[in-house]
Structure formats: C-alpha cells, structure tokens
Short mmCIF file of C-alpha atoms and ligand atoms in Angstrom, two decimals:
data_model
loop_
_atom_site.label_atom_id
_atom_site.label_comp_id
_atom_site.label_asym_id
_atom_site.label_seq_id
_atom_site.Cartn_x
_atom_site.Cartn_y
_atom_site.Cartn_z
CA UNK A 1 0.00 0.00 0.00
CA UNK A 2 1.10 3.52 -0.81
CA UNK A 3 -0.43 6.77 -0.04
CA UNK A 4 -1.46 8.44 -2.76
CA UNK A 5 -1.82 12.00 -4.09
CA UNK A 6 -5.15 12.85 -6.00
CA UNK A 7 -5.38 15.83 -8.94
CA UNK A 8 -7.50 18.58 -7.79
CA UNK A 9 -9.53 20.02 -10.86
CA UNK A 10 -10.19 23.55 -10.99
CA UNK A 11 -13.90 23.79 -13.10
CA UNK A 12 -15.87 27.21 -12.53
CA UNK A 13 -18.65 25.30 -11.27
CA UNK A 14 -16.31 23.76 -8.45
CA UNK A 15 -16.46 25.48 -5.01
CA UNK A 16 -14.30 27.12 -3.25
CA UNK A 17 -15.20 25.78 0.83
CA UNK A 18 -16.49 21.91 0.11
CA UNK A 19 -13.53 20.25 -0.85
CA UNK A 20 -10.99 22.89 0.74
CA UNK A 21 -13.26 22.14 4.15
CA UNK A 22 -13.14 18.42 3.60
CA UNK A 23 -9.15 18.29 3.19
CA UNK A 24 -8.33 20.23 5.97
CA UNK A 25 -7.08 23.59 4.02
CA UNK A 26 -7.91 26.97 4.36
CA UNK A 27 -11.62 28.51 3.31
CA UNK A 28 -11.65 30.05 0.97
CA UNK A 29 -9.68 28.24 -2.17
CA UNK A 30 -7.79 30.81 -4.89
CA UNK A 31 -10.09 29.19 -7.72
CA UNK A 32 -13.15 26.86 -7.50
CA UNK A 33 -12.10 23.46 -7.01
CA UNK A 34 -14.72 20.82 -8.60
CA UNK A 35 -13.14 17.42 -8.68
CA UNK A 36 -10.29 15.54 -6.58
CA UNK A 37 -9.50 12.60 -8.68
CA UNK A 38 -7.95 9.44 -7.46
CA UNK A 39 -7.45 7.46 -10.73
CA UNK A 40 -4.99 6.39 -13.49
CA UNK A 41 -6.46 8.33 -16.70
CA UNK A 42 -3.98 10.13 -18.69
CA UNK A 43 -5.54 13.34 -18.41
CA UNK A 44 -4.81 13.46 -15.00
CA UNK A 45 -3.76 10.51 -12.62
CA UNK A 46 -2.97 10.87 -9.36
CA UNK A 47 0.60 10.17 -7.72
CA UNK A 48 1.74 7.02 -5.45
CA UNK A 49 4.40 8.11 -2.97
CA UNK A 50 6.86 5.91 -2.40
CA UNK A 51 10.47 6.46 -0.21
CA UNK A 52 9.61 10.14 -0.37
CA UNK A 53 9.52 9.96 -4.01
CA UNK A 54 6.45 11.12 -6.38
CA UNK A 55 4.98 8.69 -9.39
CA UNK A 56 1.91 8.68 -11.28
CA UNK A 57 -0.10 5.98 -10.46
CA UNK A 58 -0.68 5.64 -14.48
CA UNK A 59 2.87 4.66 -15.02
CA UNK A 60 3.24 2.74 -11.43
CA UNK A 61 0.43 0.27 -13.41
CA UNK A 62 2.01 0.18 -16.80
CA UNK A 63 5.41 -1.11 -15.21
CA UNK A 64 3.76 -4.08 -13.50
CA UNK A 65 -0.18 -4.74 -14.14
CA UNK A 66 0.76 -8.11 -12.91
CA UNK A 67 1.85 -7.02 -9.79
CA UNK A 68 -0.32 -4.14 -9.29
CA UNK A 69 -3.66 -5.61 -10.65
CA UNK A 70 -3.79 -8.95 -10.17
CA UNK A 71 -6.15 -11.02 -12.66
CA UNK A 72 -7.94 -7.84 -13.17
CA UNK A 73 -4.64 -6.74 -15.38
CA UNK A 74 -5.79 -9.61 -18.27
CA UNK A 75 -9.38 -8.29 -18.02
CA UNK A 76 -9.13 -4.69 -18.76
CA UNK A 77 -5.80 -4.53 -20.67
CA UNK A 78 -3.27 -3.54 -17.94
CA UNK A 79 -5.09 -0.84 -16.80
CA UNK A 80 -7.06 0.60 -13.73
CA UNK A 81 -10.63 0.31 -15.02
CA UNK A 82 -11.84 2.74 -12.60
CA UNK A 83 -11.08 6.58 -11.51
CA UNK A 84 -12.42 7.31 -8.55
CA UNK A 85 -13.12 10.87 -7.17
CA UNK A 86 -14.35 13.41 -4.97
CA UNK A 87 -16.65 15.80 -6.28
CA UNK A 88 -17.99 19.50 -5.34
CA UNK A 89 -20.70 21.02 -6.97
CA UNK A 90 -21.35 24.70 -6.38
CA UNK A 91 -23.34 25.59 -9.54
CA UNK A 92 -24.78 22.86 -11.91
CA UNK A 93 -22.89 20.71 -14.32
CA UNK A 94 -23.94 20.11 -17.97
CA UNK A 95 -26.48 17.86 -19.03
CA UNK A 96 -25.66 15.39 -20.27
CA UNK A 97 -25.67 11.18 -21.10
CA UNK A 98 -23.05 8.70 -21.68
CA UNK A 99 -22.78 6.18 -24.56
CA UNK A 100 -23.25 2.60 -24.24
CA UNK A 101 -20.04 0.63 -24.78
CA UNK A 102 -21.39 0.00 -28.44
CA UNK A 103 -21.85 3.12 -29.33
CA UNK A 104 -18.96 4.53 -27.52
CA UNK A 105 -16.78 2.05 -29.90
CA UNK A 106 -18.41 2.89 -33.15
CA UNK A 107 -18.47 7.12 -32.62
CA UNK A 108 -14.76 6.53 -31.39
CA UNK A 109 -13.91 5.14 -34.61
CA UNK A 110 -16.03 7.51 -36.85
CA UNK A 111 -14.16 10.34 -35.42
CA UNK A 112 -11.24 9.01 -35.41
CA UNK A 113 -12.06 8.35 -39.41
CA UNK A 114 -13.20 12.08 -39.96
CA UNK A 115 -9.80 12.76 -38.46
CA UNK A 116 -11.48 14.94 -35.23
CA UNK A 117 -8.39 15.48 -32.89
CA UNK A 118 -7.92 13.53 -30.09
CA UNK A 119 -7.48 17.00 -28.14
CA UNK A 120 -10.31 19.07 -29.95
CA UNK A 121 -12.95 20.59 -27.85
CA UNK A 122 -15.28 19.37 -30.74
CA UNK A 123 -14.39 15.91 -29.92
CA UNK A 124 -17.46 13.49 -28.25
CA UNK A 125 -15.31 10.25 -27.78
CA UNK A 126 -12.15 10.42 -26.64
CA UNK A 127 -11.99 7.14 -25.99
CA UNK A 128 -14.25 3.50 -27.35
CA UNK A 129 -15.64 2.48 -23.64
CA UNK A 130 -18.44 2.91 -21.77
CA UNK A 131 -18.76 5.66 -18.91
CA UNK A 132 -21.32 3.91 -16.14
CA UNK A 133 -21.22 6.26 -12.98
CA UNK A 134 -22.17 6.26 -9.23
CA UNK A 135 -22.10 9.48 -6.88
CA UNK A 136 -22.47 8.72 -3.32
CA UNK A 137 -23.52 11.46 -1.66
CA UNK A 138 -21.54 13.08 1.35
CA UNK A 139 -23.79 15.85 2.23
CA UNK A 140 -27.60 16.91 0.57
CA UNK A 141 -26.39 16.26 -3.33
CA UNK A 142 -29.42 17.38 -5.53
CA UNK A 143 -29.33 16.26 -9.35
CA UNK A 144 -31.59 15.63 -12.24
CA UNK A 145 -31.84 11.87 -13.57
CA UNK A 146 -33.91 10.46 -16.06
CA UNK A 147 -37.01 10.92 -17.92
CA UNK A 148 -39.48 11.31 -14.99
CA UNK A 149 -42.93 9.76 -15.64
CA UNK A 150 -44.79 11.10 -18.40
CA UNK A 151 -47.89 11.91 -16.53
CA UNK A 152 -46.43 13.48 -13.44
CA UNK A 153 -44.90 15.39 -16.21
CA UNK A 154 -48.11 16.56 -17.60
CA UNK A 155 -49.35 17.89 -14.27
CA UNK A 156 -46.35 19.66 -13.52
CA UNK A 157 -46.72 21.38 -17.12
CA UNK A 158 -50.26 21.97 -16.35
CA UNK A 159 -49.69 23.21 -12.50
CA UNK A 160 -46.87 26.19 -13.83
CA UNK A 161 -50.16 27.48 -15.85
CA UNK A 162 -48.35 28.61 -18.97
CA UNK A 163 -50.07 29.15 -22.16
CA UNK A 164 -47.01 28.33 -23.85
CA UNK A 165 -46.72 25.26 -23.14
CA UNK A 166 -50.56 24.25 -22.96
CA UNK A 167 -49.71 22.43 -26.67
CA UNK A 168 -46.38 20.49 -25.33
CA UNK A 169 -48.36 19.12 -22.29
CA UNK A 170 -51.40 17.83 -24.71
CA UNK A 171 -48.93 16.36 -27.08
CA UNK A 172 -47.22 14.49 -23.63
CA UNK A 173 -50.51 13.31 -22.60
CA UNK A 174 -51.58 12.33 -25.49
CA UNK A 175 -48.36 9.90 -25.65
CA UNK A 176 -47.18 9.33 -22.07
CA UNK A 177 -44.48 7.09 -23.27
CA UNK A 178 -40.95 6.81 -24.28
CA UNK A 179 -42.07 8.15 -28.15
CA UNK A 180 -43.77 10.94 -26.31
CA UNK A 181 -40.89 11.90 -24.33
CA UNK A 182 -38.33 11.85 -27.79
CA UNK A 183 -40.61 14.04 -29.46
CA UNK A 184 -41.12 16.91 -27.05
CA UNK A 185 -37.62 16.88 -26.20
CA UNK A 186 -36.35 16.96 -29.06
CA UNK A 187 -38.84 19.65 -30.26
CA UNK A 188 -37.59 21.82 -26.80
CA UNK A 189 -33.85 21.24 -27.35
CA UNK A 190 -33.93 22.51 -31.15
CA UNK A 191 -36.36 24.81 -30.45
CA UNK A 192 -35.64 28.18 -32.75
CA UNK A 193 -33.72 30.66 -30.83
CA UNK A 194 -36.55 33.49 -31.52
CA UNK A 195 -39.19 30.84 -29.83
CA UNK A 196 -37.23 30.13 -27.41
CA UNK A 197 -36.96 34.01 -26.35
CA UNK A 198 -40.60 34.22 -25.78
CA UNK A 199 -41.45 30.57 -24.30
CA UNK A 200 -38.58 30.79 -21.31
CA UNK A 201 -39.24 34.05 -20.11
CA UNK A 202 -43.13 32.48 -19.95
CA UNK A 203 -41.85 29.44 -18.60
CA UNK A 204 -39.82 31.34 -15.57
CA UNK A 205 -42.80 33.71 -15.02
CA UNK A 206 -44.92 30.72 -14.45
CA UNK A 207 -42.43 29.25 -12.13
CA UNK A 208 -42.31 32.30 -10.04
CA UNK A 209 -46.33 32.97 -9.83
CA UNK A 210 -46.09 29.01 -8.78
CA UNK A 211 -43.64 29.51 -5.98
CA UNK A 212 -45.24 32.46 -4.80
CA UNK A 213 -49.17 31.06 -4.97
CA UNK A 214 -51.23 29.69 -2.11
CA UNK A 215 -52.38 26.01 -1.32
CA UNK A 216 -50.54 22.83 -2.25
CA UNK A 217 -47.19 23.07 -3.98
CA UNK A 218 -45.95 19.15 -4.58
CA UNK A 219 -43.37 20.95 -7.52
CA UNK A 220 -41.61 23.20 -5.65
CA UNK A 221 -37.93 21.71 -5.95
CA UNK A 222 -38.63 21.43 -9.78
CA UNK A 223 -39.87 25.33 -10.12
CA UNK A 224 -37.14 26.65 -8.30
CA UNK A 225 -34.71 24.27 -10.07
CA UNK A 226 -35.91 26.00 -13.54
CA UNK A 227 -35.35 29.10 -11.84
CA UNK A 228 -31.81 28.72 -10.85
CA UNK A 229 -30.88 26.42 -13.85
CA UNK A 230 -32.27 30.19 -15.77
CA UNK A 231 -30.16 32.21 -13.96
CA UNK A 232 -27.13 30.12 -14.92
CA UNK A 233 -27.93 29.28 -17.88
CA UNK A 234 -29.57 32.46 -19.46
CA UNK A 235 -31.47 31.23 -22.96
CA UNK A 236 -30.21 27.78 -23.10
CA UNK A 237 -32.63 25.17 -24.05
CA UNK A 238 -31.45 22.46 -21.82
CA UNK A 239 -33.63 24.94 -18.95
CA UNK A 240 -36.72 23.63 -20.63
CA UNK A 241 -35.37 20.32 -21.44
CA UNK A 242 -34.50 20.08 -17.84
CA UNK A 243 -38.61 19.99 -17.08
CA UNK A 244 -38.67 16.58 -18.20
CA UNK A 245 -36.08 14.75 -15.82
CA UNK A 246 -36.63 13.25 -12.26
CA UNK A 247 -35.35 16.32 -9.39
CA UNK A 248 -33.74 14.23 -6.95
CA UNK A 249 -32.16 15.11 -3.60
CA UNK A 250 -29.43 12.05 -2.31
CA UNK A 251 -29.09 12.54 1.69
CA UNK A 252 -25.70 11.80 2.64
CA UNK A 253 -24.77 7.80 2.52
CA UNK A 254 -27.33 7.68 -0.63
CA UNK A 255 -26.40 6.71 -3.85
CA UNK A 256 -27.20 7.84 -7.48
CA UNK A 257 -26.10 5.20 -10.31
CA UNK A 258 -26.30 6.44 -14.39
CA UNK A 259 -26.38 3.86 -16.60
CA UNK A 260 -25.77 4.33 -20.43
CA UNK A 261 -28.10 6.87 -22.13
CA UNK A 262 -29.45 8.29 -18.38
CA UNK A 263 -29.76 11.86 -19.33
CA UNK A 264 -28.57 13.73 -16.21
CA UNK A 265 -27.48 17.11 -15.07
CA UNK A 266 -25.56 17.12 -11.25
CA UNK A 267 -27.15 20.44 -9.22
CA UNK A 268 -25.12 21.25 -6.36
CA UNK A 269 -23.38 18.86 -3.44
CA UNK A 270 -20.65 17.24 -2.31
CA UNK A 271 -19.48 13.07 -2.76
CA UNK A 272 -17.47 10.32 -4.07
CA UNK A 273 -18.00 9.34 -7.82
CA UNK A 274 -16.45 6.45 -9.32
CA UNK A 275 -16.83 5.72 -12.75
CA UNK A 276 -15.55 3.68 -16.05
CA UNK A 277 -12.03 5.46 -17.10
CA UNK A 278 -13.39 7.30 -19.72
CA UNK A 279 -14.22 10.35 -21.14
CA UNK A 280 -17.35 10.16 -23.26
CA UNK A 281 -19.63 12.73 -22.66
CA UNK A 282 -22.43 13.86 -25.24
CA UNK A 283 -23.95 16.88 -23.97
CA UNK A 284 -27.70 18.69 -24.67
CA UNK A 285 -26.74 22.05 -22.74
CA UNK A 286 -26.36 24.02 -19.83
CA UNK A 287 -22.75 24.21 -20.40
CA UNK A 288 -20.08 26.90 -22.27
CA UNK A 289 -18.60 23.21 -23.51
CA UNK A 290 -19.00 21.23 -26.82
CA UNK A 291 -22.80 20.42 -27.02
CA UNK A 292 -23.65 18.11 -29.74
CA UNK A 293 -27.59 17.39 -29.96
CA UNK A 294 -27.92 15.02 -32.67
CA UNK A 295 -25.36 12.50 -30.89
CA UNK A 296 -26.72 12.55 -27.32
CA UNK A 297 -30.52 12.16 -29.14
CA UNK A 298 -28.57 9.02 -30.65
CA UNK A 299 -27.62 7.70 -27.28
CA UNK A 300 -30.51 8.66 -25.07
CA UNK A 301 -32.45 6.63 -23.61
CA UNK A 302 -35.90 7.85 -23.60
CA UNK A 303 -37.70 4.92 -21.23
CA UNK A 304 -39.28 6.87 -18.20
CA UNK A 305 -37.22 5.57 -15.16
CA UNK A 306 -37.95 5.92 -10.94
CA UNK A 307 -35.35 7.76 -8.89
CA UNK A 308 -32.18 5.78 -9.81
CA UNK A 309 -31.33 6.00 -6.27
CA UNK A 310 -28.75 3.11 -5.16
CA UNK A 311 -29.06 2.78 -1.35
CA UNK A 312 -26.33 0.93 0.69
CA UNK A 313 -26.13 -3.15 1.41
CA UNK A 314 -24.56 -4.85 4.37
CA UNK A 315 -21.67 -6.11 2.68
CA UNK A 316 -21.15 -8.73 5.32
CA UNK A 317 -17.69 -7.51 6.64
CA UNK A 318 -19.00 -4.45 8.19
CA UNK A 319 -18.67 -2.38 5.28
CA UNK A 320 -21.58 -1.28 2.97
CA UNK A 321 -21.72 -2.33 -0.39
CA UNK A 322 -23.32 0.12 -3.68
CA UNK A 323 -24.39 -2.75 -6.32
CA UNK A 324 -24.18 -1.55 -9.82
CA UNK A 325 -24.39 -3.72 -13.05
CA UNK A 326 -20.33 -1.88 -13.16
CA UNK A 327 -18.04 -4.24 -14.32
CA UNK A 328 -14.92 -2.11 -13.72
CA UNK A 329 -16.02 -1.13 -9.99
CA UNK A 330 -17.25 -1.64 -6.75
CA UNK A 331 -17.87 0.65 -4.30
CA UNK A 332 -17.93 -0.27 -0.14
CA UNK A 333 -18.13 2.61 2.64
CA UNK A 334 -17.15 1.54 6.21
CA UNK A 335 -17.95 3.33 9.02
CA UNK A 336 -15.56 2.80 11.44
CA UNK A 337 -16.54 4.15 15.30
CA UNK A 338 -13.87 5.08 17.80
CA UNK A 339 -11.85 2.85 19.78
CA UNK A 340 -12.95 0.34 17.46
CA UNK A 341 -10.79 -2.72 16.95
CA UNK A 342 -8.92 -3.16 13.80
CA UNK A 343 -11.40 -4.34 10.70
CA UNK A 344 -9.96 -5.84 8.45
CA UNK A 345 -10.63 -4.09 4.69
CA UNK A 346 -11.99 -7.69 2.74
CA UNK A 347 -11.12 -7.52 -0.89
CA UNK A 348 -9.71 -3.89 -0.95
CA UNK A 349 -7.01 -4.52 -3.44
CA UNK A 350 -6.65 -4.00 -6.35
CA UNK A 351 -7.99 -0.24 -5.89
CA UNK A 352 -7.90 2.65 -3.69
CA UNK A 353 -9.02 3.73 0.09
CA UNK A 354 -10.01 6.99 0.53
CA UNK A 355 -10.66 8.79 4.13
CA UNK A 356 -14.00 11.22 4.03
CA UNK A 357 -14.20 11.76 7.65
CA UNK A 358 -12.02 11.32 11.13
CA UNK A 359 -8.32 9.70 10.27
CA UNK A 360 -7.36 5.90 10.24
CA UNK A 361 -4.57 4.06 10.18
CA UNK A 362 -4.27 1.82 7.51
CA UNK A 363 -2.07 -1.57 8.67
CA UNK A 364 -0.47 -4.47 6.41
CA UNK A 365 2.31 -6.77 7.94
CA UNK A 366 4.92 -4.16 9.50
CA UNK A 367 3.84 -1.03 7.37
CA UNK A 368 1.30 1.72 8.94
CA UNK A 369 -0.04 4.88 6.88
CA UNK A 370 -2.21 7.56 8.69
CA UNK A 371 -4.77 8.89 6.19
CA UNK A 372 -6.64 12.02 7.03
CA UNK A 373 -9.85 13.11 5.48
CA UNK A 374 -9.29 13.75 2.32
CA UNK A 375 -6.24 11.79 1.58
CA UNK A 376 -5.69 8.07 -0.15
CA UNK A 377 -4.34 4.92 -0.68
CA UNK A 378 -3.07 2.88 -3.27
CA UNK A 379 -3.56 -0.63 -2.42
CA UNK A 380 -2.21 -3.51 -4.93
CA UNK A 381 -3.36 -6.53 -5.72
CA UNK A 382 -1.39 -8.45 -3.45
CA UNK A 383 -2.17 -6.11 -0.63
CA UNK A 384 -4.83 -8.63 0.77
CA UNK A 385 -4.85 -8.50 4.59
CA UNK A 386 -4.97 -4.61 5.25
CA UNK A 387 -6.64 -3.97 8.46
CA UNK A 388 -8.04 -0.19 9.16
CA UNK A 389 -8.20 1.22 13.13
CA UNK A 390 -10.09 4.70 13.67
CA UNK A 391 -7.64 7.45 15.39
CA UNK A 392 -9.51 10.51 17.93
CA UNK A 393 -13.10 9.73 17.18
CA UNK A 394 -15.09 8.01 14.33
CA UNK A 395 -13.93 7.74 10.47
CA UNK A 396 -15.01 7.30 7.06
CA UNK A 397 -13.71 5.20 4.36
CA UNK A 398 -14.46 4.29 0.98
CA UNK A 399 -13.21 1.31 -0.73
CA UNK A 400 -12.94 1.52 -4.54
CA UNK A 401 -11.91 -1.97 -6.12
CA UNK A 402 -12.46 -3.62 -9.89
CA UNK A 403 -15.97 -5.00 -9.58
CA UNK A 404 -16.10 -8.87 -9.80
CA UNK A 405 -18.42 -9.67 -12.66
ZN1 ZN B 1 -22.27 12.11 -16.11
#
C-alpha cells in the first residue's frame, strides 16, 4: 500500500469551501475546485508516494499490471478500469448522457475516421468504452436523472399554468411514453432561438407565480430548479429540457447510479463518484462546452425511469456495499466508530481507500499509513490483509476496487 496523491480540478462550477473544508485547508480556495481525482487516466492521474519519491499511479500500473492488478490486469488490458473521485458542486454541471459501450466504440472510430483530434474541444469520444457512474452522496447532493414519468410530467406542465406550453403538455398526454418523451424533447432542445426568447421568459414567469401562490405546492424543488438552472444558464434550451427529468435530492450515505443513455445534469453537493475510465460525454446544454444534440438524441435513452437511487447493502464484513451492473467497480463505505478494533478491509485490493471523515490508520504486515480526510491509498493486488483502526473519534472510508463480474 502507498499513499497516494489525487489531482485537484479547478472547473468554474467547483467550489471554493467543500472540498478545501473536507481536506483540511484553508476557506476560501484561490479558484473553484470541482473534482479531486484518485485514478490512473492520462488526463490526469494521481501520484503514489513511495520512499519520499512522487509517481503517477498511471505509469506505477504500466510497469507491473501483474503485480499491481492482479487477474484484473488480463481483463481490462493492464489498466485501472476505474477513476475514482471526490466531487464538489457549487453551480450545476452540464447535461448530459453517456454512450453505451457500443456506441462509444463505433463514434470513437467515426471520429477518429473524420480525423477529429484527439485534443479538440469538438471531440465526443475520446476514448471507445463505456462511462457507467455512481455518486455517493456526502452531504444533501441534488441532481436531475432520467425521464421522470410522463404523466407526473403533464401535471407539472399543467400546475406552472403557462399558455405556452398548454400544446407540449397535450402532445405528452396524449403519448405518455418513451415516443412521447423523444418528441417533445427533441422539439424543446432545437427549439428556434426566436421561440425560445418568448417561451422561457413564460416558462420562468410561471415558475415564479407558482412559488409564490397559495395552497398545495408538490413541484416546488422542480420550479425553483428552472429558476436557478435560468439564472445560470440564461437562454439555453437544456432549462426547458431540464422539465422533463426526475429532481432528486441524495441525503448523505445515498447513492445515485447512471447507466448508459441516463440523461442527467448534477445540481449542487458534495461526494465520491467512481466511474468507467473514460471520457465520453455527449452533452444537450447548460454548459459553455462542446454540445452536440444530434449524438446525445442518438444515445438517449428515452424509457421513463424511478429515482435511480442506489441505497447501501450490508456487505457482510462491516462495510456497505453500492451494487451496480459496473463491471470495472465496486464501491464499499465503512464506518468505522472510535476505539474500534482493527477491521480488516476484505477484498480492498486491487484499488484505492479513501478517508472522508475522522483519520485511520491503515495496517499491512509491519507497514502503517495515517490517512486524514481527504487523503488516499493505493492498495495492490497483493495487498490482501490490510486492516483499518479509527484514530480521535469516528472515520469514514471508501473502498474503490475492480468489480467482480
Ligand atoms: Zn455524467
């Protein structure tokens, strides 16, 4: 085992307290910091320390999969499958969807056939794999996931009394299915930019004279969502688009798992994602970034979907477990109470430990490491037998291994 560095990610919808707070530095950060990622992807890997020297955990890998991975290496070419990281959401994120492995594969090789740059900000694949993701949430984390049901989307349409949208909310009910849903959003998200000037305006007028009116008010998150999602977001399509998806709020120890084709848009909060190592991102709006319309309407899924909430299973060992259908992860959270014997982390190698709360000390043979909130561990295959023991008061810890299919 090897403590090991993550890459802090400066995005302007970071902030500048969560992850600053978690990791024990001063409030406020210089820039916005969005992501902490503990991973080996090229674009940023984190750093294994080892006799007081530095190495990315990328090339630590490539000189020994073997070694490092175990039988995992032969599975996923050599390389961690995973990159694991903490994330801090001030502002929203895009939204957006992520290809199936399929049609990660064939856009990869179309663009890499049209000659698209590998680097170009136009680019939608940078790489041919699947992106599955889960973000466990470490305080409130609200998001939007998934085409909500088609007639709770009617009577929201119908409760913001707009006459501008009276049509859209006939043509849902009329179809409340997965046709009906591709239709009206892709009518919203290439709606005509002078249409679009008069509809949102209508649309945000409606929210407000909803917030502010007397009686029952089941769609208050949403209205206030549309609001804010405005305010950021001045003119952008997505806003509308946005109407159509599941408002969730995760409470902290929650999960939230996006399979291929999930449209999605994070909102604000703090947690641990772990996802596929890759890049693929097609996204519909609500972003300065490269949105490409006709490819995410290729890849969405349109099927109306409950809250894809994942909550926590007893894992057996005293950890919890987050089951996904994720091949290249698993995810376990222990909870670890002060003055608690040593537990022994089951499985935790190949992959990575990370501390969220309290500090532990991470044992294996003769060799300790202390890991405060915030920090991490590299733990290799062969690692088996590390044991974890809670210093001054309760911990956190998430375990981040290759999933066992
Ligand atoms: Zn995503």
């Amino acid at each position: 085992m090897h403590e090991l560095v993550g890459a802090l990610r400066s995005y302007a919808w970071g902030s500048r307290t969560a992850l600053a707070q978690l990791c024990g530095r001063p409030v406020p950060s210089a820039h916005p910091e969005a992501e902490l990622w503990f991973g080996a992807h090229p674009a940023d890997p984190a750093h294994v320390l080892i006799d007081g020297d530095s190495r990315s955990l990328l090339d630590f890998v490539a000189d020994d999969p073997q070694r490092e991975l175990g039988p995992a290496a032969g599975e996923f070419g050599g390389k961690l499958p995973f990159l694991l990281k903490i994330l801090a959401a001030e502002e929203p994120l895009s939204l957006q969807a992520h290809p199936s492995t399929a049609q990660a594969r064939a856009g990869f090789e179309w663009e890499n056939r049209t000659k698209v740059p590998l680097d170009s900000p136009m680019r939608n694949y940078r790489d041919d794999n699947h992106k599955p993701e889960l973000v466990v949430a470490l305080d409130r984390f609200e998001a939007l996931a998934g085409f909500r049901d088609p007639h709770r989307t009617v009577e929201l349409l119908r409760a913001l009394q707009v006459d501008g949208l009276g049509s859209f909310a006939d043509l849902l009910a009329a179809q409340p299915d997965s046709d009906g849903l591709r239709t009206l959003f892709t009518t919203w998200i290439t709606l005509p930019q002078h249409v679009l000037a008069t509809l949102l305006p209508e649309v945000l007028d409606g929210c407000v004279r909803y917030l502010s009116g007397k009686g029952k008010r089941e769609f208050t998150p949403e209205a206030r969502t549309t609001l804010e999602l405005a305010e950021a977001y001045p003119g952008d399509a997505g806003v509308l688009a946005a109407l159509l998806l599941n408002r969730l709020t995760l409470e902290p120890g929650q999960g939230l798992f996006l399979a291929a084709g999930n449209l999605h848009a994070y909102l604000r909060g703090l947690g641990v994602e772990i996802m596929a190592n890759s890049d693929n991102v097609l996204r519909g709006g609500l972003t300065p970034k490269h949105v490409d319309v006709p490819e995410l309407l290729r890849v969405l899924d349109f099927e109306p979907i409950d809250l894809p909430v994942v909550l926590p299973e007893p894992a057996g060992d005293g950890s919890v477990r987050y089951r996904t259908p994720a091949p290249e992860f698993e995810l376990r959270r222990f909870d670890l109470t002060e003055g608690s014997a040593q537990v022994p982390l089951t499985a935790a190698g190949p992959g990575i430990v990370l501390c969220t709360s309290g500090s532990v000390r991470l044992l294996h043979g003769e060799s300790e490491l202390t890991l405060h909130r915030g920090a991490a561990a590299w733990i290799s295959a062969a690692d088996s037998d590390i044991r974890a023991r809670a210093l001054d008061g309760p911990a956190q810890l998430f375990c981040a291994c290759v999933g066992k299919v």
